[in-house]
Coordinates of C-alpha atoms in Angstrom, one line a residue:
X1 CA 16.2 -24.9 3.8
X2 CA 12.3 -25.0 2.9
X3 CA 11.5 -22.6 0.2
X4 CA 8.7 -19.3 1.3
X5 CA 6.2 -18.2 -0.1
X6 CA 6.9 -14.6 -1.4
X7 CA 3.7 -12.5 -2.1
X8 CA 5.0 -10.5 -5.2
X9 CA 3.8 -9.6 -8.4
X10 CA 6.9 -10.0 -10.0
X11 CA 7.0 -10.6 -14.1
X12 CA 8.9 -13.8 -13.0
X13 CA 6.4 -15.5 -10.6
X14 CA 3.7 -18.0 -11.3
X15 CA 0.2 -17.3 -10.1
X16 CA -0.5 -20.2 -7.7
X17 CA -3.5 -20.0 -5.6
X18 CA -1.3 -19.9 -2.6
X19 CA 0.3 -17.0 -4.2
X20 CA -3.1 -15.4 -4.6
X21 CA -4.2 -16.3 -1.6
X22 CA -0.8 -14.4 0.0
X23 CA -1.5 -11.2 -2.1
X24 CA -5.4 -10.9 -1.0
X25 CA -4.4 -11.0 2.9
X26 CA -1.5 -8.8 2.3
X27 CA -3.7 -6.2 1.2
X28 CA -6.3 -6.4 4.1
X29 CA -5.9 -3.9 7.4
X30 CA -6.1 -5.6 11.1
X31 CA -9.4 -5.4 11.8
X32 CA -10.1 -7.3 8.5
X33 CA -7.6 -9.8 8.8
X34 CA -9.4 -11.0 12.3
X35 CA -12.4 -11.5 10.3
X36 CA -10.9 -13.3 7.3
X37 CA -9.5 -15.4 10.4
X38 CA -12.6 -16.0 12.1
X39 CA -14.4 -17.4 9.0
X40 CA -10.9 -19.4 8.6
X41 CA -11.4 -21.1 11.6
X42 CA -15.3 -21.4 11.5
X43 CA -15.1 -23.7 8.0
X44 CA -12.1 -25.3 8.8
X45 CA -12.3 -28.0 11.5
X46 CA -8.3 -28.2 11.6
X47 CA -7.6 -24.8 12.6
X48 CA -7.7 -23.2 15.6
X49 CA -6.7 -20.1 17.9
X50 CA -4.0 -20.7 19.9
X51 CA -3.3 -19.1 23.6
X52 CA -1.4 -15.5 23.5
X53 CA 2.3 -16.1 23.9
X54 CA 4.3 -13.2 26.8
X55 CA 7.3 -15.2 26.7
X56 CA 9.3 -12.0 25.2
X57 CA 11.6 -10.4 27.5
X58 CA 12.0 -7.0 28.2
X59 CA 14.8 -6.2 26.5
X60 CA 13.5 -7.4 23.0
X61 CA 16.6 -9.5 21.7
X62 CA 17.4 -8.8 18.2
X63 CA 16.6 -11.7 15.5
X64 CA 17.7 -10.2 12.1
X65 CA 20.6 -7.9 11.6
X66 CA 19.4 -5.5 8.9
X67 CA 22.3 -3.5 8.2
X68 CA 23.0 0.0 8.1
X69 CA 22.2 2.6 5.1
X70 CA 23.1 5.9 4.6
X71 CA 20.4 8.5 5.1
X72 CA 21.0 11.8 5.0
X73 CA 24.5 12.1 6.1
X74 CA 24.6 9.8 8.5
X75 CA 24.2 6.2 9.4
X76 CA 21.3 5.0 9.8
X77 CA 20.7 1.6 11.6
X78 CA 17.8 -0.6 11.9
X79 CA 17.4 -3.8 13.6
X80 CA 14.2 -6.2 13.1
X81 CA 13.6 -7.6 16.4
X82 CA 10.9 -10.9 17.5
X83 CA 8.7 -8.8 19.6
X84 CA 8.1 -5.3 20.9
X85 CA 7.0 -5.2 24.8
X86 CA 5.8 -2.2 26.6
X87 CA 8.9 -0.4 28.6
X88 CA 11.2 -1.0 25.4
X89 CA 12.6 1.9 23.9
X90 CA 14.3 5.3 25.0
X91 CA 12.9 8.4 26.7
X92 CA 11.8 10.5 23.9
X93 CA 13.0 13.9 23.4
X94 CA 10.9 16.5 20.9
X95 CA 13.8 18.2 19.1
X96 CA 11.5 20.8 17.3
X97 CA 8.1 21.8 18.0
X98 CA 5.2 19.8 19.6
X99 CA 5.4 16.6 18.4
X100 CA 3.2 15.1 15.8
X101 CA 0.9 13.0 17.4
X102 CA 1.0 13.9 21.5
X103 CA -0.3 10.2 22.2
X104 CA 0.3 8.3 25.2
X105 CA 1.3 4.6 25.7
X106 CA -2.3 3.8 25.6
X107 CA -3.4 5.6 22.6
X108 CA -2.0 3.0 20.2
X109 CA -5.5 3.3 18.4
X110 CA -6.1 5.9 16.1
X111 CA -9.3 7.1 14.1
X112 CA -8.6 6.2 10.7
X113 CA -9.4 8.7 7.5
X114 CA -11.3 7.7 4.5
X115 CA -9.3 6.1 1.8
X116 CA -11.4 5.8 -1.3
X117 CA -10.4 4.4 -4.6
X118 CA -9.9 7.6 -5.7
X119 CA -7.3 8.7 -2.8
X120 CA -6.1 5.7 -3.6
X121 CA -5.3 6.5 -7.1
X122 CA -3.8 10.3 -6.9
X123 CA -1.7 9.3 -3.8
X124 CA 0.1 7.0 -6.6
X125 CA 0.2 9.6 -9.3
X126 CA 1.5 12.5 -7.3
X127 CA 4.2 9.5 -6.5
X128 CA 5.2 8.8 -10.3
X129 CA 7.8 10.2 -12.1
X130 CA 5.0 11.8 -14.6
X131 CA 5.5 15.8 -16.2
X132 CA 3.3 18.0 -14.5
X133 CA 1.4 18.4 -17.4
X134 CA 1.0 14.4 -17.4
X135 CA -0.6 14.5 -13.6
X136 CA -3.0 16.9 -14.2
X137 CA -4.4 15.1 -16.9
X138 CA -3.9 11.8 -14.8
X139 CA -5.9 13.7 -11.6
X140 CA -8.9 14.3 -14.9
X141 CA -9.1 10.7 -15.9
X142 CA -8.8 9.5 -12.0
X143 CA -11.5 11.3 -11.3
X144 CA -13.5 9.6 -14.0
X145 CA -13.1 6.4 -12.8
X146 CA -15.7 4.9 -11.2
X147 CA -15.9 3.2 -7.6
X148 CA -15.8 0.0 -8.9
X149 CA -12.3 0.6 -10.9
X150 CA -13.7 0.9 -14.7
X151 CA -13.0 4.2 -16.8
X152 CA -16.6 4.1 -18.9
X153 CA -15.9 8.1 -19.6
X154 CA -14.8 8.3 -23.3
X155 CA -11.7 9.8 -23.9
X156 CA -12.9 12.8 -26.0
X157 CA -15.0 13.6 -23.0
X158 CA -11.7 13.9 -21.4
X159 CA -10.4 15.9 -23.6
X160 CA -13.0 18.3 -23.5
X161 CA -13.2 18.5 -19.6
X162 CA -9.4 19.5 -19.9
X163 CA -10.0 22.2 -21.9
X164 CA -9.2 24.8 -22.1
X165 CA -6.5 25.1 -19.6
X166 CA -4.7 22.0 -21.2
X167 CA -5.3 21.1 -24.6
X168 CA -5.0 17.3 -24.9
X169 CA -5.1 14.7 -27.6
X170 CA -7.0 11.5 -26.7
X171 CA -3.3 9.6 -27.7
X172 CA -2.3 11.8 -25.2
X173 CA -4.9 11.0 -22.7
X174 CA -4.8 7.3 -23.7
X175 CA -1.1 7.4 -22.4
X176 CA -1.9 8.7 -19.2
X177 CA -4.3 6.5 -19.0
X178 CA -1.8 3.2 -19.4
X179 CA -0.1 4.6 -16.7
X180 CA -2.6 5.0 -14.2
X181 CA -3.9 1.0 -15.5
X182 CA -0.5 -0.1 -13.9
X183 CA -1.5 1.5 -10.6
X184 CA -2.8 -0.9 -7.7
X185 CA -5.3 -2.4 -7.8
X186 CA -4.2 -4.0 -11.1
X187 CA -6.8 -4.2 -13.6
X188 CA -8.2 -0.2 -12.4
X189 CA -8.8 2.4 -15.4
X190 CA -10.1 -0.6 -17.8
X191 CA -12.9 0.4 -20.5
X192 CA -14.1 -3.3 -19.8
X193 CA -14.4 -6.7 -18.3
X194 CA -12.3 -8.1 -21.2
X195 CA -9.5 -5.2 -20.8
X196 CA -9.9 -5.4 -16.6
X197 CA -9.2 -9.5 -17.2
X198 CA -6.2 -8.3 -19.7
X199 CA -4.7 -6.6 -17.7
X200 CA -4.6 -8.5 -14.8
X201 CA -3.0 -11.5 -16.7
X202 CA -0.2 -8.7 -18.0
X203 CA 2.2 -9.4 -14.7
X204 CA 1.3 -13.4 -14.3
X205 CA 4.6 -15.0 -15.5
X206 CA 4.0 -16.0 -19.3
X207 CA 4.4 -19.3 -18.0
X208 CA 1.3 -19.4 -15.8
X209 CA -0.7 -22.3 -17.1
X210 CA -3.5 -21.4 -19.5
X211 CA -2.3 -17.1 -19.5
X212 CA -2.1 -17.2 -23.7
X213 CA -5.3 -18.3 -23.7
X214 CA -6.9 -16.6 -21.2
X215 CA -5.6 -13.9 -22.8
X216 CA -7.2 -14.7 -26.1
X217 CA -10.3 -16.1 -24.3
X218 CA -10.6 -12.3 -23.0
X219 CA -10.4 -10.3 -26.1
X220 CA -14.0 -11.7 -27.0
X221 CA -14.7 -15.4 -26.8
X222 CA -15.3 -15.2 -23.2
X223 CA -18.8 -13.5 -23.5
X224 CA -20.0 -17.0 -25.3
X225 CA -18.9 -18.7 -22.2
X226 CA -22.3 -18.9 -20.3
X227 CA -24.3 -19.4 -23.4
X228 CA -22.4 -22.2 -25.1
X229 CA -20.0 -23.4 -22.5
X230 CA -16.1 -24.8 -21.8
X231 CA -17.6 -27.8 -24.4
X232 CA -19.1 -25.4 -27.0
X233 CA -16.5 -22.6 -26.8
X234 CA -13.4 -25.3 -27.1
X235 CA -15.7 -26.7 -29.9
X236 CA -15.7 -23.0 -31.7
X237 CA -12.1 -22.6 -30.9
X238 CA -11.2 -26.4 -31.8
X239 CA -9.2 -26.6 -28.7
X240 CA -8.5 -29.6 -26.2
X241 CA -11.5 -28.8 -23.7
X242 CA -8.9 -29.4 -20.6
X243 CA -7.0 -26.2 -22.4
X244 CA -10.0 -24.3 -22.1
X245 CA -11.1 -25.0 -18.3
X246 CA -7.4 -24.4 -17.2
X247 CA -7.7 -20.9 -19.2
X248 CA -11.6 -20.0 -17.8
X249 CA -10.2 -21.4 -13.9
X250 CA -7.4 -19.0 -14.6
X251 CA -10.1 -16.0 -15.6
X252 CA -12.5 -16.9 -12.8
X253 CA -9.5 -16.7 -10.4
X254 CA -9.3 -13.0 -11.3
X255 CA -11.2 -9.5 -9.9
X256 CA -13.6 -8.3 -12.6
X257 CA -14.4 -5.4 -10.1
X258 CA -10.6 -4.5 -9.2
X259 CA -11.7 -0.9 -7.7
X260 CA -13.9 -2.7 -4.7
X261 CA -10.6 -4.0 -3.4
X262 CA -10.3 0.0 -2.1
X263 CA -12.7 1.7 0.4
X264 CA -13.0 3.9 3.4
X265 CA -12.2 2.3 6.4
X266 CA -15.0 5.2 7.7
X267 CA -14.1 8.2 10.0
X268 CA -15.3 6.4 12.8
X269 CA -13.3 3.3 12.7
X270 CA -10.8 3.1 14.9
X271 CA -7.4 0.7 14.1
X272 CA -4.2 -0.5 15.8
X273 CA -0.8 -0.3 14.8
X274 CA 0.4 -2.8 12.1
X275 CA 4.1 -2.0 12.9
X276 CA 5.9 -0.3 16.4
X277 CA 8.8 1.5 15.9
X278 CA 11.0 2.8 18.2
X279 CA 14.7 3.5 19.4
X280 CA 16.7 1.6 21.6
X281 CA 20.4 2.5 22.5
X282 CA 20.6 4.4 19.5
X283 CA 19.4 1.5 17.5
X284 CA 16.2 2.4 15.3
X285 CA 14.0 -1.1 15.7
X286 CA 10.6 -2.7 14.0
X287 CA 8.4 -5.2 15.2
X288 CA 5.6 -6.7 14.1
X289 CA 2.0 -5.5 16.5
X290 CA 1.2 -7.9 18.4
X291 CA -2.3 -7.3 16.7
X292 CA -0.5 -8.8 13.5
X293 CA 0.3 -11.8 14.7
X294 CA -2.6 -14.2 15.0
X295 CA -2.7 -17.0 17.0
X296 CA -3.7 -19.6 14.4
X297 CA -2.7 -23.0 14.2
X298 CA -3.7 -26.8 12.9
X299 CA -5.8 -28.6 15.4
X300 CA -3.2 -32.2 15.9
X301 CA -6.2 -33.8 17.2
X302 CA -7.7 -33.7 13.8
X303 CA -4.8 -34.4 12.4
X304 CA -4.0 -37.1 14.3
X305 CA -7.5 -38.5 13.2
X306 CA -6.3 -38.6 9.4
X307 CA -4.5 -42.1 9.9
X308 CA -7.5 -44.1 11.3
X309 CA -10.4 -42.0 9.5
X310 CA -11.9 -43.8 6.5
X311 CA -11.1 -43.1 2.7
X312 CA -14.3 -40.3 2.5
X313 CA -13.5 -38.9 5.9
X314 CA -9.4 -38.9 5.5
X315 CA -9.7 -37.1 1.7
X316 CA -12.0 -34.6 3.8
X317 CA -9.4 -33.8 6.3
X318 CA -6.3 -34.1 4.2
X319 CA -7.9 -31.5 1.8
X320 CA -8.6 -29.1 5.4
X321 CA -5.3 -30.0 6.4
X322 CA -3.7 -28.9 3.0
X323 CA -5.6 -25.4 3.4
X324 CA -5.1 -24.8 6.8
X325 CA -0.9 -25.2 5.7
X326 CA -1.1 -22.5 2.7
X327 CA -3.2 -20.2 5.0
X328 CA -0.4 -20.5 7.8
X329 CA 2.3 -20.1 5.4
X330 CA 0.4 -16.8 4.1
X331 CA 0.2 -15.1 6.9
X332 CA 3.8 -15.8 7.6
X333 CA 4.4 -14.5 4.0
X334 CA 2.6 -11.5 4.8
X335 CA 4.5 -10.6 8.2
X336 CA 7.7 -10.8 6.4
X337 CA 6.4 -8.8 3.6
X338 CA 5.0 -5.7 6.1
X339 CA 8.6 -5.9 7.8
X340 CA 10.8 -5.6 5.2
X341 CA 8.5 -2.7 3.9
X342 CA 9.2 -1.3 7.1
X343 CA 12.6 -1.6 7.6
X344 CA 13.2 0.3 4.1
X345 CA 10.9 2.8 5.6
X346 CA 13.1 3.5 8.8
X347 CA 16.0 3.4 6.6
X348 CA 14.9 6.2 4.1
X349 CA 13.1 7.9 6.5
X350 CA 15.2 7.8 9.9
X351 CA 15.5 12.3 9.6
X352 CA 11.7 12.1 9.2
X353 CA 11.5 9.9 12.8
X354 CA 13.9 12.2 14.2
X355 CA 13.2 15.8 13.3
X356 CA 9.4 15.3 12.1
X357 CA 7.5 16.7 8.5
X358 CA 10.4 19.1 7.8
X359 CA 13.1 16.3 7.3
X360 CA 10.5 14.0 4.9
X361 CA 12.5 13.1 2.1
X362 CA 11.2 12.5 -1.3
X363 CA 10.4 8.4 -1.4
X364 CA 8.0 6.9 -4.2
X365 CA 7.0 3.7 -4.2
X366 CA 9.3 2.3 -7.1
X367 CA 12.4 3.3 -4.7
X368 CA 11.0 1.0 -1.9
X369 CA 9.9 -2.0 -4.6
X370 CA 13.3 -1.9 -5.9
X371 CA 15.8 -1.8 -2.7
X372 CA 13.3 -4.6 -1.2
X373 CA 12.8 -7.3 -4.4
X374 CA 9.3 -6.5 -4.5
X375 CA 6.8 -5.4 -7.3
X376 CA 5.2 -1.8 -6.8
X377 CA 1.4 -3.2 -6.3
X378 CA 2.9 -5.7 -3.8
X379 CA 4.4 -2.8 -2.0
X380 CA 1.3 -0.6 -2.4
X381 CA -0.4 -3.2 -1.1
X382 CA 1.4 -4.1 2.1
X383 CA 1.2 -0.4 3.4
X384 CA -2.5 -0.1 2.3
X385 CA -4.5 1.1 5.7
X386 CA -1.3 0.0 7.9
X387 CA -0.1 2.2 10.7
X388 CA 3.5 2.1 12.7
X389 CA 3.4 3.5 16.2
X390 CA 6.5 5.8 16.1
X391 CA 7.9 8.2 19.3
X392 CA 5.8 10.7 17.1
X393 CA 2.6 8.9 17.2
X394 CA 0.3 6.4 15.4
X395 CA 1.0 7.3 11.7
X396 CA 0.0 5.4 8.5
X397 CA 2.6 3.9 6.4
X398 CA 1.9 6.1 3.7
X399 CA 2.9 9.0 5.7
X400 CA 6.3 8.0 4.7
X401 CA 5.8 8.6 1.0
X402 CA 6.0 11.8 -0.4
X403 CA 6.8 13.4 -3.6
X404 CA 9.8 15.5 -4.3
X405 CA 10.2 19.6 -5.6
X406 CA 13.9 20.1 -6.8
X407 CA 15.9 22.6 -4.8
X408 CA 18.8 25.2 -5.8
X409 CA 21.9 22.3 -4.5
X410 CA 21.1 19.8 -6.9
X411 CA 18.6 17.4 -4.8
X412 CA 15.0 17.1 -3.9
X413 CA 13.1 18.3 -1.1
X414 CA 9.5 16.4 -0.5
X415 CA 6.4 18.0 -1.0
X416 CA 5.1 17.3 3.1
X417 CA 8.9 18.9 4.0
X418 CA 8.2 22.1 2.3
X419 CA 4.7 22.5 3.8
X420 CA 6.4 21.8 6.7
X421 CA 8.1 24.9 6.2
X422 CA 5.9 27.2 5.0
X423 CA 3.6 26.4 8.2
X424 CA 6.6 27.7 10.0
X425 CA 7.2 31.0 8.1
X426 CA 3.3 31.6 8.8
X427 CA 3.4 30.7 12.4
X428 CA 6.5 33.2 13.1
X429 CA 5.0 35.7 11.2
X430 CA 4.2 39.1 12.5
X431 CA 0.2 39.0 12.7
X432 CA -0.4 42.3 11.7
X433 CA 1.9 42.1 8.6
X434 CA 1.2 38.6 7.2
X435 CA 3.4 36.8 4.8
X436 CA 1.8 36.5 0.9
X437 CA 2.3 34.0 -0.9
X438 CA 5.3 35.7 -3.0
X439 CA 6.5 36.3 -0.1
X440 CA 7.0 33.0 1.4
X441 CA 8.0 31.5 -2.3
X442 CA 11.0 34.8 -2.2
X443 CA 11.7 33.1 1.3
X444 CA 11.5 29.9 0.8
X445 CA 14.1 30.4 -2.3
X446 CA 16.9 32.3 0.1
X447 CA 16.5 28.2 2.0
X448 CA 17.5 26.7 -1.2
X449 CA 14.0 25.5 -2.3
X450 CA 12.6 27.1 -5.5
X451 CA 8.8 27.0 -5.6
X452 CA 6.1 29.3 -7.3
X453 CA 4.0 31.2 -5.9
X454 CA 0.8 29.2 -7.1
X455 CA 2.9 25.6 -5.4
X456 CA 2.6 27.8 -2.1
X457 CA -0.5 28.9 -2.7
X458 CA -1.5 25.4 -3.3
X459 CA 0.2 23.7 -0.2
X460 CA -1.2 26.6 1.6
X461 CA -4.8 25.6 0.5
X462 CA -4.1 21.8 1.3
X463 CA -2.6 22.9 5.1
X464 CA -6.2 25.2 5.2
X465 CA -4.3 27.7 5.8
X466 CA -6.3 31.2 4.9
X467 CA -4.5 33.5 2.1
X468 CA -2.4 36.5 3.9
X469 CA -5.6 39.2 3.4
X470 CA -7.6 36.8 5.9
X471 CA -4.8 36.6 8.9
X472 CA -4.3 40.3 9.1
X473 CA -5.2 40.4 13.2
X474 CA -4.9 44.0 14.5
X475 CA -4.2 44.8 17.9

């Protein structure tokens, strides 16, 4: 069996360039991936588009038996199937309330919301397993952070902004901060180039030729680089010179602007499903878009040409050839990658698919890296600006995340599940006697879920739903 290229950032891998290469288009949406693509096959004389393939039947015959798991009483199964074709699927029944998304078969494209850096960032945080106390000073220092991923804020400016609601010690601060620095995009939160390059190398394997000194060249050497060069600086350093450039390639090969890897997709922009989900004789089943699988593939004439060409022309064309393979075998990587994601998704979240926000279970993104082998950025990564189409609508992937509020028998109850409810209670309510926020915290307790009243007052503010003095209608 051929070994595949696995697109993780785990502490055991080596980070090859076809590795790299894997990560970067993991972490692109659709409509960049065609571009990235498009330039492919513009610079690259051995690739080429390939004609659309219909050859899937109707049915869409099953290819990978993923199991069954346990989810919320029941079994839940999923199946990964080759393709998904129009027809597939069951007649869907709302079992409570409208449903989510009200989008035909045609309406498979979606206006996408801003995702800044920032959103990025607190979408992680409110997903750790942090204190309370701990986020709120993590939502401070995120918000210092600059678009391009640096933290130049000092810490006892911090401090000072956190006061004096929460008095904070920059140790304390400077922990928060080490958290947030191990949030994706690695190398965000860093005071520095020489900390943003440190921190990058942290989760290369310690194997990874040249990562000790890269590591060293970072904590100050590096900044001699341009003046004196690999020559001078393995001079200074009385190092091999081949040590040195293996180290520097290894540096260059990094982001020094990590926080650029985020950005709003714009409210305009319109994007397809990444994923289609769907239900099929009781069977819950994900396929890969067909807008995620690109019709790409090695030209054979030019490769055919490789034999006869001469010595100049032949290195030319083995060297295309070599990068047309690890591009090819990257983007297979990356379908794999958004699949398994997936399937964990529908496995954890099959209540969700079924009953809508009120049956979101708590799910952070260490859960999903863990049950699929993955590292947390990888994972972050592969749901970045992807969408599944669902029986409920087009939906990001993140929609499947939310954080959890413990509840009176002993488990969690997420964050979007208890909105959820409390836009329930307010809907039912009589208009001329509106529910306060007390209120629907004494209510929400009788259900089992113990929340204060300034946690509904705060989901009731993110829902923009008005306080209970402002939807008193009369008559």
């Amino acid at each position: 069996m051929k070994p595949r290229l696995q697109p993780s950032l785990g502490q055991n891998l080596v980070m090859t360039p076809q590795l790299r290469q894997a990560i970067r288009l993991l972490q692109l949406s659709a409509a960049e991936l065609e571009l990235e693509l498009a330039d492919a096959i513009e610079t690259n004389p051995l690739l080429d588009w390939t004609e659309s393939s219909t050859e899937a039947g109707a049915d869409g015959d099953p290819a990978t038996e993923a199991g069954t798991h346990e989810t919320r009483g029941e079994d839940v199964q999923v199946e990964a199937v080759d393709e998904w074709t129009p027809g597939d699927g069951e007649p869907w029944y709302e079992r409570v309330g409208p449903s989510d998304g009200g989008h035909d078969d045609h309406a498979a494209e979606q206006v996408a919301s801003d995702d800044t850096l920032h959103d990025h960032l607190l979408w992680q945080l409110h997903l750790s397993h942090l204190s309370p106390r701990d986020r709120r000073i993590g939502v401070i220092v995120i918000e210092a952070i600059e678009d391009d991923g640096y933290l130049r804020e000092p810490l006892d400016a911090i401090a000072a902004s956190l006061a004096p609601d929460i008095q904070a010690s920059e140790e304390e601060i400077l922990t928060v901060l080490h958290t947030i620095q191990r949030f994706d995009p690695v190398g965000v939160g860093a005071r520095d180039l020489g900390e943003c390059l440190r921190l990058q190398l942290e989760p290369m394997a310690d194997d990874t030729p040249g990562k000790a000194l890269a590591h060293q060249l970072a904590n100050g050497p590096l900044q001699r680089l341009a003046r004196v060069g690999v020559e001078g600086l393995a001079q200074e350093m009385k190092l091999d010179p081949g040590e040195v450039e293996v180290a520097v390639q290894l540096l260059r090969s990094l982001d020094p602007r990590p926080g650029s890897q985020v950005g709003g997709t714009g409210n305009d922009t319109y994007v397809a499903p990444d994923v289609v989900i769907w239900r099929q004789h009781g069977l819950w089943r994900v396929s890969l878009a067909e807008s995620m699988r690109p019709r790409i593939s090695i030209h054979r004439g030019y490769e055919g040409m490789i034999r006869g060409a001469s010595a100049s022309d032949a290195s030319y064309l083995r060297g295309h050839l070599q990068e047309a393979r690890w591009l090819l075998k990257s983007l297979e990587a990356r379908g794999e990658t958004l699949l398994k994601v997936a399937q964990c998704l529908i496995r954890q979240q099959a209540g969700f698919l079924e009953f809508g926000d009120s049956a979101l279970r708590p799910l952070t993104l260490r859960e999903v890296a863990a049950e699929v082998g993955l590292h947390e950025s990888t994972v972050s990564r592969a749901i970045a600006r992807k969408y599944a189409r669902t029986p409920r609508g087009t939906i990001p992937l993140r929609g499947f995340f939310a954080s959890g509020v413990s509840n009176d028998s002993g488990g969690e109850s997420s964050s979007t599940a208890i909105q959820a409810m409390i836009r329930g209670l307010i809907d039912a309510e009589d208009p001329r006697k509106p529910l306060s926020d007390a209120r629907l915290a004494e209510t929400l307790k009788t259900s089992g879920v113990s929340v204060a009243r300034r946690t509904v007052a705060k989901y009731r503010e993110a829902m923009n739903i008005p306080s209970s003095q402002d939807r008193v209608r009369i008559g």
